[in-house]
Tab-separated table of C-alpha atoms in Angstrom:
chain	number	residue	atom	x	y	z
A	9	UNK	CA	-17.443	-3.178	3.647
A	10	UNK	CA	-18.777	-5.830	1.297
A	11	UNK	CA	-18.056	-5.009	-2.331
A	12	UNK	CA	-21.162	-4.656	-4.481
A	13	UNK	CA	-21.708	-6.748	-7.550
A	14	UNK	CA	-19.444	-5.773	-10.402
A	15	UNK	CA	-21.322	-4.088	-13.250
A	16	UNK	CA	-18.427	-4.496	-15.648
A	17	UNK	CA	-19.554	-5.725	-19.079
A	18	UNK	CA	-17.445	-7.905	-21.318
A	19	UNK	CA	-13.837	-6.674	-21.433
A	20	UNK	CA	-14.236	-5.208	-24.916
A	21	UNK	CA	-17.500	-3.458	-24.087
A	22	UNK	CA	-18.237	0.034	-22.767
A	23	UNK	CA	-16.919	1.407	-19.519
A	24	UNK	CA	-18.261	-0.098	-16.270
A	25	UNK	CA	-21.471	1.427	-15.015
A	26	UNK	CA	-21.633	3.751	-12.041
A	27	UNK	CA	-23.425	2.885	-8.775
A	28	UNK	CA	-27.219	2.986	-8.835
A	29	UNK	CA	-28.775	6.418	-8.131
A	30	UNK	CA	-30.327	5.222	-4.873
A	31	UNK	CA	-26.924	4.324	-3.418
A	32	UNK	CA	-25.144	6.994	-1.348
A	33	UNK	CA	-22.442	8.769	-3.305
A	34	UNK	CA	-18.966	7.666	-2.193
A	35	UNK	CA	-16.888	10.401	-0.537
A	36	UNK	CA	-14.595	11.014	-3.519
A	37	UNK	CA	-17.325	10.940	-6.153
A	38	UNK	CA	-16.697	13.674	-8.736
A	39	UNK	CA	-12.925	13.531	-8.290
A	40	UNK	CA	-11.137	12.649	-11.527
A	41	UNK	CA	-7.645	11.135	-11.335
A	42	UNK	CA	-5.295	10.401	-14.235
A	43	UNK	CA	-2.988	7.537	-13.247
A	44	UNK	CA	0.143	7.680	-15.424
A	45	UNK	CA	2.329	5.776	-12.964
A	46	UNK	CA	3.703	2.228	-12.860
A	47	UNK	CA	5.245	-0.123	-10.282
A	48	UNK	CA	3.844	0.347	-7.583
A	49	UNK	CA	3.517	3.339	-5.253
A	50	UNK	CA	1.763	5.723	-7.629
A	51	UNK	CA	-0.714	3.202	-9.030
A	52	UNK	CA	-1.580	1.880	-5.572
A	53	UNK	CA	-2.293	5.424	-4.369
A	54	UNK	CA	-4.652	5.848	-7.315
A	55	UNK	CA	-6.311	2.539	-6.433
A	56	UNK	CA	-6.951	3.799	-2.905
A	57	UNK	CA	-8.589	6.941	-4.278
A	58	UNK	CA	-10.679	4.891	-6.684
A	59	UNK	CA	-11.862	2.629	-3.871
A	60	UNK	CA	-13.667	5.602	-2.353
A	61	UNK	CA	-15.311	6.833	-5.508
A	62	UNK	CA	-12.739	8.788	-7.498
A	63	UNK	CA	-12.943	8.227	-11.244
A	64	UNK	CA	-9.502	6.875	-12.091
A	65	UNK	CA	-8.390	6.797	-15.722
A	66	UNK	CA	-5.364	4.555	-16.074
A	67	UNK	CA	-3.098	5.758	-18.893
A	68	UNK	CA	-0.755	3.101	-20.306
A	69	UNK	CA	1.548	2.983	-23.303
A	70	UNK	CA	-0.069	1.304	-26.324
A	71	UNK	CA	2.594	-1.412	-26.604
A	72	UNK	CA	4.207	-1.342	-23.129
A	73	UNK	CA	1.456	-1.869	-20.537
A	74	UNK	CA	1.933	-1.310	-16.831
A	75	UNK	CA	4.487	-3.998	-15.865
A	76	UNK	CA	2.291	-5.087	-12.963
A	77	UNK	CA	0.132	-6.853	-15.545
A	78	UNK	CA	2.992	-9.330	-15.940
A	79	UNK	CA	4.289	-9.461	-12.367
A	80	UNK	CA	3.781	-12.594	-10.324
A	81	UNK	CA	1.479	-15.526	-11.056
A	82	UNK	CA	-1.167	-15.394	-13.762
A	83	UNK	CA	-4.238	-17.442	-14.604
A	84	UNK	CA	-5.239	-18.148	-18.207
A	85	UNK	CA	-2.677	-15.560	-19.260
A	86	UNK	CA	-4.221	-12.840	-17.077
A	87	UNK	CA	-1.954	-11.277	-14.444
A	88	UNK	CA	-3.533	-11.509	-11.000
A	89	UNK	CA	-1.608	-8.618	-9.437
A	90	UNK	CA	-3.176	-6.292	-11.991
A	91	UNK	CA	-6.664	-7.431	-10.961
A	92	UNK	CA	-5.922	-5.924	-7.546
A	93	UNK	CA	-3.885	-2.884	-8.569
A	94	UNK	CA	-6.115	-2.006	-11.525
A	95	UNK	CA	-9.452	-2.281	-9.759
A	96	UNK	CA	-11.885	0.637	-10.104
A	97	UNK	CA	-9.767	2.051	-12.952
A	98	UNK	CA	-10.670	2.719	-16.588
A	99	UNK	CA	-7.610	1.754	-18.654
A	100	UNK	CA	-6.811	3.698	-21.811
A	101	UNK	CA	-3.726	3.790	-24.027
A	102	UNK	CA	-1.796	6.910	-24.992
A	103	UNK	CA	1.730	7.374	-26.270
A	104	UNK	CA	2.587	10.611	-24.484
A	105	UNK	CA	5.737	11.062	-26.540
A	106	UNK	CA	3.676	11.634	-29.706
A	107	UNK	CA	1.966	14.928	-30.570
A	108	UNK	CA	-1.423	13.228	-30.600
A	109	UNK	CA	-0.887	11.574	-27.222
A	110	UNK	CA	0.392	14.813	-25.717
A	111	UNK	CA	-2.602	16.797	-26.944
A	112	UNK	CA	-5.043	14.216	-25.647
A	113	UNK	CA	-3.434	14.187	-22.226
A	114	UNK	CA	-3.695	17.967	-22.031
A	115	UNK	CA	-7.377	17.706	-22.942
A	116	UNK	CA	-7.878	15.081	-20.261
A	117	UNK	CA	-5.921	17.169	-17.755
A	118	UNK	CA	-8.214	20.128	-18.410
A	119	UNK	CA	-11.072	18.151	-16.857
A	120	UNK	CA	-9.094	16.308	-14.190
A	121	UNK	CA	-8.349	17.074	-10.562
A	122	UNK	CA	-5.223	14.972	-10.060
A	123	UNK	CA	-2.428	13.466	-12.128
A	124	UNK	CA	-0.216	10.804	-10.541
A	125	UNK	CA	3.038	10.063	-12.396
A	126	UNK	CA	6.371	8.434	-11.626
A	127	UNK	CA	8.551	9.166	-14.646
A	128	UNK	CA	12.121	10.199	-14.019
A	129	UNK	CA	12.386	13.942	-13.417
A	130	UNK	CA	12.411	15.807	-16.713
A	131	UNK	CA	10.529	13.183	-18.722
A	132	UNK	CA	7.177	14.963	-18.771
A	133	UNK	CA	8.983	18.220	-19.532
A	134	UNK	CA	10.718	16.542	-22.479
A	135	UNK	CA	7.303	15.673	-23.905
A	136	UNK	CA	5.925	19.171	-23.381
A	137	UNK	CA	3.815	18.004	-20.454
A	138	UNK	CA	5.579	19.671	-17.547
A	139	UNK	CA	3.939	21.672	-14.801
A	140	UNK	CA	3.866	24.842	-16.877
A	141	UNK	CA	1.865	23.199	-19.661
A	142	UNK	CA	-0.388	21.175	-17.364
A	143	UNK	CA	-1.230	24.067	-15.058
A	144	UNK	CA	-1.914	26.263	-18.077
A	145	UNK	CA	-4.446	23.660	-19.236
A	146	UNK	CA	-5.937	23.460	-15.736
A	147	UNK	CA	-4.828	25.878	-12.994
A	148	UNK	CA	-6.650	23.759	-10.364
A	149	UNK	CA	-4.787	20.561	-11.221
A	150	UNK	CA	-2.761	18.704	-8.573
A	151	UNK	CA	0.289	17.090	-10.195
A	152	UNK	CA	1.561	14.285	-7.971
A	153	UNK	CA	5.112	13.181	-8.748
A	154	UNK	CA	6.192	9.921	-7.088
A	155	UNK	CA	9.828	8.979	-7.687
A	156	UNK	CA	12.538	7.061	-5.901
A	157	UNK	CA	14.561	10.097	-4.839
A	158	UNK	CA	12.403	13.166	-5.460
A	159	UNK	CA	12.550	15.906	-8.072
A	160	UNK	CA	15.905	17.428	-7.072
A	161	UNK	CA	19.163	16.508	-5.376
A	162	UNK	CA	22.183	14.483	-6.500
A	163	UNK	CA	20.246	11.205	-6.878
A	164	UNK	CA	17.075	12.588	-8.468
A	165	UNK	CA	17.821	11.205	-11.939
A	166	UNK	CA	18.690	7.705	-10.756
A	167	UNK	CA	16.169	4.922	-11.350
A	168	UNK	CA	14.443	4.322	-8.040
A	169	UNK	CA	12.487	1.375	-6.678
A	170	UNK	CA	11.111	0.417	-3.289
A	171	UNK	CA	13.945	-2.049	-2.707
A	172	UNK	CA	16.440	0.817	-2.816
A	173	UNK	CA	14.362	2.754	-0.307
A	174	UNK	CA	14.219	-0.248	2.007
A	175	UNK	CA	18.021	-0.363	1.866
A	176	UNK	CA	18.760	3.377	2.110
A	177	UNK	CA	16.190	4.233	4.782
A	178	UNK	CA	17.801	2.041	7.418
A	179	UNK	CA	15.028	-0.552	7.331
A	180	UNK	CA	17.214	-3.379	6.019
A	181	UNK	CA	19.998	-2.481	8.466
A	182	UNK	CA	17.749	-3.150	11.483
A	183	UNK	CA	15.951	-6.181	10.002
A	184	UNK	CA	17.272	-9.708	10.465
A	185	UNK	CA	19.168	-11.642	13.081
A	186	UNK	CA	22.093	-9.963	14.881
A	187	UNK	CA	24.651	-12.273	13.271
A	188	UNK	CA	22.923	-12.341	9.867
A	189	UNK	CA	22.868	-10.037	6.862
A	190	UNK	CA	20.617	-7.007	6.427
A	191	UNK	CA	17.241	-8.324	5.301
A	192	UNK	CA	14.880	-6.978	2.648
A	193	UNK	CA	11.127	-7.658	2.812
A	194	UNK	CA	9.735	-10.190	0.306
A	195	UNK	CA	7.072	-7.732	-0.874
A	196	UNK	CA	6.757	-4.061	-1.827
A	197	UNK	CA	6.933	-2.537	1.640
A	198	UNK	CA	8.443	0.852	0.786
A	199	UNK	CA	6.179	1.220	-2.249
A	200	UNK	CA	3.088	0.448	-0.187
A	201	UNK	CA	4.052	2.905	2.538
A	202	UNK	CA	4.726	5.511	-0.153
A	203	UNK	CA	1.311	4.784	-1.689
A	204	UNK	CA	-0.411	5.535	1.606
A	205	UNK	CA	1.612	8.731	1.920
A	206	UNK	CA	0.787	9.683	-1.675
A	207	UNK	CA	-2.948	9.265	-1.166
A	208	UNK	CA	-2.665	11.414	1.963
A	209	UNK	CA	-0.606	14.003	0.078
A	210	UNK	CA	-3.193	14.185	-2.702
A	211	UNK	CA	-6.025	14.778	-0.271
A	212	UNK	CA	-3.944	17.389	1.567
A	213	UNK	CA	-3.216	19.220	-1.688
A	214	UNK	CA	-6.896	19.114	-2.631
A	215	UNK	CA	-7.781	20.567	0.765
A	216	UNK	CA	-5.297	23.340	0.084
A	217	UNK	CA	-6.917	23.926	-3.314
A	218	UNK	CA	-10.227	24.504	-1.566
A	219	UNK	CA	-8.581	27.513	0.102
A	220	UNK	CA	-6.481	28.913	-2.764
A	221	UNK	CA	-8.538	27.688	-5.750
A	222	UNK	CA	-5.269	26.684	-7.369
A	223	UNK	CA	-3.518	23.367	-7.797
A	224	UNK	CA	0.069	22.573	-6.919
A	225	UNK	CA	2.823	19.990	-7.336
A	226	UNK	CA	3.231	17.116	-4.870
A	227	UNK	CA	6.834	15.856	-4.777
A	228	UNK	CA	7.030	12.517	-2.986
A	229	UNK	CA	10.284	10.553	-2.760
A	230	UNK	CA	9.843	6.858	-1.943
A	231	UNK	CA	12.939	6.955	0.281
A	232	UNK	CA	11.182	9.289	2.742
A	233	UNK	CA	7.888	7.763	4.019
A	234	UNK	CA	9.557	4.514	5.070
A	235	UNK	CA	12.111	6.526	7.038
A	236	UNK	CA	9.248	8.222	8.859
A	237	UNK	CA	7.623	4.943	9.911
A	238	UNK	CA	10.945	3.630	11.238
A	239	UNK	CA	10.465	5.900	14.243
A	240	UNK	CA	12.916	8.103	16.148
A	241	UNK	CA	16.166	6.693	14.749
A	242	UNK	CA	17.391	10.101	13.461
A	243	UNK	CA	16.598	11.673	16.816
A	244	UNK	CA	18.377	8.925	18.725
A	245	UNK	CA	21.460	9.305	16.557
A	246	UNK	CA	21.372	13.107	16.687
A	247	UNK	CA	21.099	13.313	20.449
A	248	UNK	CA	22.870	10.152	21.618
A	249	UNK	CA	24.930	8.870	18.713
A	250	UNK	CA	22.883	5.674	19.006
A	251	UNK	CA	22.623	3.394	15.953
A	252	UNK	CA	19.876	0.797	16.251
A	253	UNK	CA	21.272	-2.723	15.697
A	254	UNK	CA	19.622	-5.802	14.238
A	255	UNK	CA	17.845	-7.708	16.998
A	256	UNK	CA	15.850	-10.328	15.098
A	257	UNK	CA	12.315	-10.573	16.461
A	258	UNK	CA	13.304	-8.842	19.668
A	259	UNK	CA	12.773	-5.184	20.445
A	260	UNK	CA	15.124	-2.796	22.199
A	261	UNK	CA	12.078	-1.099	23.723
A	262	UNK	CA	10.370	-3.937	25.563
A	263	UNK	CA	10.385	-7.670	26.311
A	264	UNK	CA	9.203	-10.354	26.053
A	265	UNK	CA	8.561	-9.653	22.388
A	266	UNK	CA	9.242	-12.551	20.048
A	267	UNK	CA	7.822	-15.548	18.262
A	268	UNK	CA	7.619	-18.768	20.240
A	269	UNK	CA	7.102	-22.352	19.070
A	270	UNK	CA	4.307	-24.366	20.627
A	271	UNK	CA	4.199	-28.076	21.426
A	272	UNK	CA	2.417	-28.850	18.151
A	273	UNK	CA	4.948	-26.983	16.011
A	274	UNK	CA	2.992	-23.754	15.531
A	275	UNK	CA	4.369	-20.272	16.127
A	276	UNK	CA	2.817	-17.547	18.265
A	277	UNK	CA	3.831	-13.890	18.502
A	278	UNK	CA	3.755	-12.165	21.887
A	279	UNK	CA	3.861	-8.430	22.518
A	280	UNK	CA	4.247	-6.735	25.901
A	281	UNK	CA	4.498	-3.060	25.020
A	282	UNK	CA	2.329	-2.229	28.059
A	283	UNK	CA	3.682	-2.885	31.542
A	284	UNK	CA	0.413	-4.476	32.673
A	285	UNK	CA	0.538	-6.955	29.787
A	286	UNK	CA	4.132	-7.917	30.618
A	287	UNK	CA	3.080	-8.647	34.194
A	288	UNK	CA	0.122	-10.769	33.062
A	289	UNK	CA	2.370	-12.821	30.783
A	290	UNK	CA	4.829	-13.555	33.576
A	291	UNK	CA	2.047	-14.692	35.888
A	292	UNK	CA	0.589	-16.832	33.121
A	293	UNK	CA	3.854	-18.635	32.360
A	294	UNK	CA	4.515	-19.289	36.042
A	295	UNK	CA	7.315	-16.762	36.642
A	296	UNK	CA	5.650	-14.066	38.817
A	297	UNK	CA	8.869	-13.514	40.782
A	298	UNK	CA	10.362	-11.747	37.748
A	299	UNK	CA	7.825	-8.946	38.144
A	300	UNK	CA	9.536	-7.938	41.400
A	301	UNK	CA	12.932	-7.444	39.744
A	302	UNK	CA	13.911	-3.739	39.644
A	303	UNK	CA	14.618	-3.930	35.903
A	304	UNK	CA	11.131	-5.240	35.130
A	305	UNK	CA	9.498	-1.854	35.713
A	306	UNK	CA	10.551	-0.359	32.342
A	307	UNK	CA	10.388	-1.620	28.784
A	308	UNK	CA	14.065	-0.960	28.189
A	309	UNK	CA	14.958	-2.741	31.420
A	310	UNK	CA	13.001	-5.788	30.317
A	311	UNK	CA	14.658	-5.620	26.888
A	312	UNK	CA	18.069	-5.812	28.597
A	313	UNK	CA	16.951	-9.097	30.166
A	314	UNK	CA	15.278	-10.566	27.080
A	315	UNK	CA	17.164	-13.854	27.414
A	316	UNK	CA	15.528	-14.533	30.781
A	317	UNK	CA	12.063	-13.451	29.675
A	318	UNK	CA	12.213	-15.254	26.334
A	319	UNK	CA	13.328	-18.378	28.124
A	320	UNK	CA	10.382	-18.198	30.499
A	321	UNK	CA	7.825	-17.693	27.753
A	322	UNK	CA	9.492	-20.122	25.361
A	323	UNK	CA	9.591	-22.940	27.920
A	324	UNK	CA	5.908	-22.450	28.695
A	325	UNK	CA	4.934	-22.346	25.016
A	326	UNK	CA	6.830	-25.564	24.323
A	327	UNK	CA	4.569	-27.382	26.803
A	328	UNK	CA	1.299	-26.236	25.250
A	329	UNK	CA	-0.392	-26.583	21.879
A	330	UNK	CA	-1.332	-23.517	19.893
A	331	UNK	CA	-4.984	-23.891	20.871
A	332	UNK	CA	-4.123	-24.257	24.555
A	333	UNK	CA	-1.739	-21.301	24.522
A	334	UNK	CA	-4.169	-19.034	22.681
A	335	UNK	CA	-6.962	-19.888	25.133
A	336	UNK	CA	-4.734	-19.261	28.149
A	337	UNK	CA	-3.485	-15.923	26.838
A	338	UNK	CA	-7.023	-14.800	26.040
A	339	UNK	CA	-8.224	-15.738	29.515
A	340	UNK	CA	-5.294	-13.815	31.051
A	341	UNK	CA	-6.000	-10.802	28.779
A	342	UNK	CA	-2.466	-10.954	27.446
A	343	UNK	CA	-1.524	-10.070	23.865
A	344	UNK	CA	-0.813	-12.958	21.509
A	345	UNK	CA	-1.413	-13.813	17.858
A	346	UNK	CA	-0.724	-16.829	15.668
A	347	UNK	CA	1.822	-16.513	12.882
A	348	UNK	CA	-0.381	-17.029	9.826
A	349	UNK	CA	0.355	-17.828	6.243
A	350	UNK	CA	-2.121	-16.620	3.633
A	351	UNK	CA	-4.203	-19.807	3.889
A	352	UNK	CA	-4.908	-19.076	7.543
A	353	UNK	CA	-5.556	-15.392	6.850
A	354	UNK	CA	-8.256	-16.362	4.363
A	355	UNK	CA	-9.923	-18.685	6.908
A	356	UNK	CA	-9.630	-16.527	10.047
A	357	UNK	CA	-13.028	-15.627	11.590
A	358	UNK	CA	-12.003	-12.069	12.491
A	359	UNK	CA	-10.903	-11.280	8.950
A	360	UNK	CA	-14.110	-12.905	7.700
A	361	UNK	CA	-16.237	-10.825	10.060
A	362	UNK	CA	-14.576	-7.658	8.762
A	363	UNK	CA	-14.841	-8.874	5.141
A	364	UNK	CA	-11.180	-7.961	4.837
A	365	UNK	CA	-10.772	-10.330	1.910
A	366	UNK	CA	-13.861	-9.963	-0.234
A	367	UNK	CA	-15.204	-11.548	-3.396
A	368	UNK	CA	-15.388	-9.539	-6.620
A	369	UNK	CA	-17.034	-10.785	-9.828
A	370	UNK	CA	-14.830	-10.531	-12.908
A	371	UNK	CA	-15.782	-11.155	-16.559
A	372	UNK	CA	-12.370	-12.606	-17.421
A	373	UNK	CA	-11.698	-14.948	-14.507
A	374	UNK	CA	-14.975	-15.267	-12.650
A	375	UNK	CA	-15.211	-14.614	-8.890
A	376	UNK	CA	-11.995	-13.266	-7.363
A	377	UNK	CA	-11.067	-12.831	-3.714
A	378	UNK	CA	-8.852	-9.859	-2.885
A	379	UNK	CA	-8.216	-7.348	-0.115
A	380	UNK	CA	-11.181	-5.056	0.472
A	381	UNK	CA	-11.003	-1.267	0.799
A	382	UNK	CA	-8.742	-0.014	3.577
A	383	UNK	CA	-11.315	1.147	6.102
A	384	UNK	CA	-15.043	1.329	6.778
A	385	UNK	CA	-17.107	4.526	6.636
A	386	UNK	CA	-20.556	4.368	8.220
A	387	UNK	CA	-22.348	6.712	5.799
A	388	UNK	CA	-20.384	6.821	2.534
A	389	UNK	CA	-18.436	3.562	2.284
A	390	UNK	CA	-15.916	2.690	-0.365
A	391	UNK	CA	-16.363	-0.298	-2.662
A	392	UNK	CA	-14.642	-2.434	-5.265
A	393	UNK	CA	-16.797	-1.759	-8.308
A	394	UNK	CA	-14.741	-3.899	-10.681
A	395	UNK	CA	-11.388	-5.657	-10.809
A	396	UNK	CA	-8.542	-4.637	-13.120
A	397	UNK	CA	-9.667	-4.498	-16.742
A	398	UNK	CA	-7.782	-5.441	-19.918
A	399	UNK	CA	-5.136	-3.177	-21.422
A	400	UNK	CA	-6.804	-0.255	-23.196
A	401	UNK	CA	-10.335	-1.552	-22.542
A	402	UNK	CA	-11.813	1.941	-22.057
A	403	UNK	CA	-9.787	3.958	-24.568
A	404	UNK	CA	-12.575	4.521	-27.088
A	405	UNK	CA	-15.185	5.221	-24.410
A	406	UNK	CA	-13.061	7.779	-22.553
A	407	UNK	CA	-12.048	9.559	-25.767
A	408	UNK	CA	-15.649	9.613	-26.955
A	409	UNK	CA	-16.576	11.268	-23.649
A	410	UNK	CA	-13.871	13.801	-24.456
A	411	UNK	CA	-15.723	14.620	-27.669
A	412	UNK	CA	-13.704	12.675	-30.238
A	413	UNK	CA	-15.512	10.996	-33.099
A	414	UNK	CA	-14.881	7.432	-34.216
A	415	UNK	CA	-12.917	8.581	-37.297
A	416	UNK	CA	-10.758	10.834	-35.115
A	417	UNK	CA	-10.031	7.979	-32.711
A	418	UNK	CA	-9.224	5.665	-35.614
A	419	UNK	CA	-6.859	8.253	-37.098
A	420	UNK	CA	-5.039	8.674	-33.780
A	421	UNK	CA	-4.707	4.920	-33.472
A	422	UNK	CA	-3.307	4.681	-36.974
A	423	UNK	CA	-0.796	7.403	-36.124
A	424	UNK	CA	0.443	5.414	-33.097
A	425	UNK	CA	-0.900	7.842	-30.498
A	426	UNK	CA	-3.232	5.209	-29.000
């Protein structure tokens, strides 16, 4: 899964080169995606498609770039988040609210397979770029609409962000300590889950197109995928009236399941979802008699006695260093993992073996280390071909490929369309 050398020229130069002819074509080669979206679900979905060979053209406003370029820390004035989110994309500028920008998008759409957008419902229609116009330009187009609340319903016109989905889905309500407040994640969890769902939705729609030879609209609401990954909460409530409470690091489905502090001040996470693992842990920590308790035979029974089980594991952990505890758990074939910060992630031998965090050359900042593509394919692997490029770096090249002359491009730029 090692990323190949980046062929990106200087930021102001032509578009990055394609892989060499002797390399196997990536699985999504030939797929053209127009990424009109911002912050963060839609763009991340487009990144995932680009990682496996799709040609992704990133469309940004001429004077209001994707806000991710300015999110978080930067180096030498260059936003680092964008280097990740914008990788394998060719950024161009278009003002879609102008006649020139609208016409150019329709021309681009005519040769595209997918558009990903996250404007509020009705915005594209206001610009004359709704489904009727886009499908007329290209009946095989898949229009993917990623919004906070979906395209219809009483909340559809509200501004929507992942934080709202984390609150409304029930995630925050079950996260945190029992006597503490609902807790939001310190990163874009709902957006990232929605991005995975969006990439899946796009590929599903394209599979459907192979049958019907026609495109369709994907309507993805960010509030929905995170609700799906929360598990059977709706079913529990529907059938039992059960509302899952906050339990901190504990689980209502099994125990022991928690983080435990070692003698040298480190933290280890233990999971015992399988009955056999729970039994191994109790033998390891010197409490085999607990295995014979009637309640120990089910995960829910163990969860009801979490105080006893956590006490047993916690006392044992407090007498051993992290290295000692890890070695003992591995020998016992019990499930344990250290609680890492990013420094330890970057140094971990398993992550290094997988090349999970890989190095990518970049003409602006030099070598960069970032997350690699999501999974490994044995015959047609994905790759990071280049990191996020400067705002509008490929505008002239992409429009020239569309057939526009230099004077035409200059005129559109003068008119504010680019």
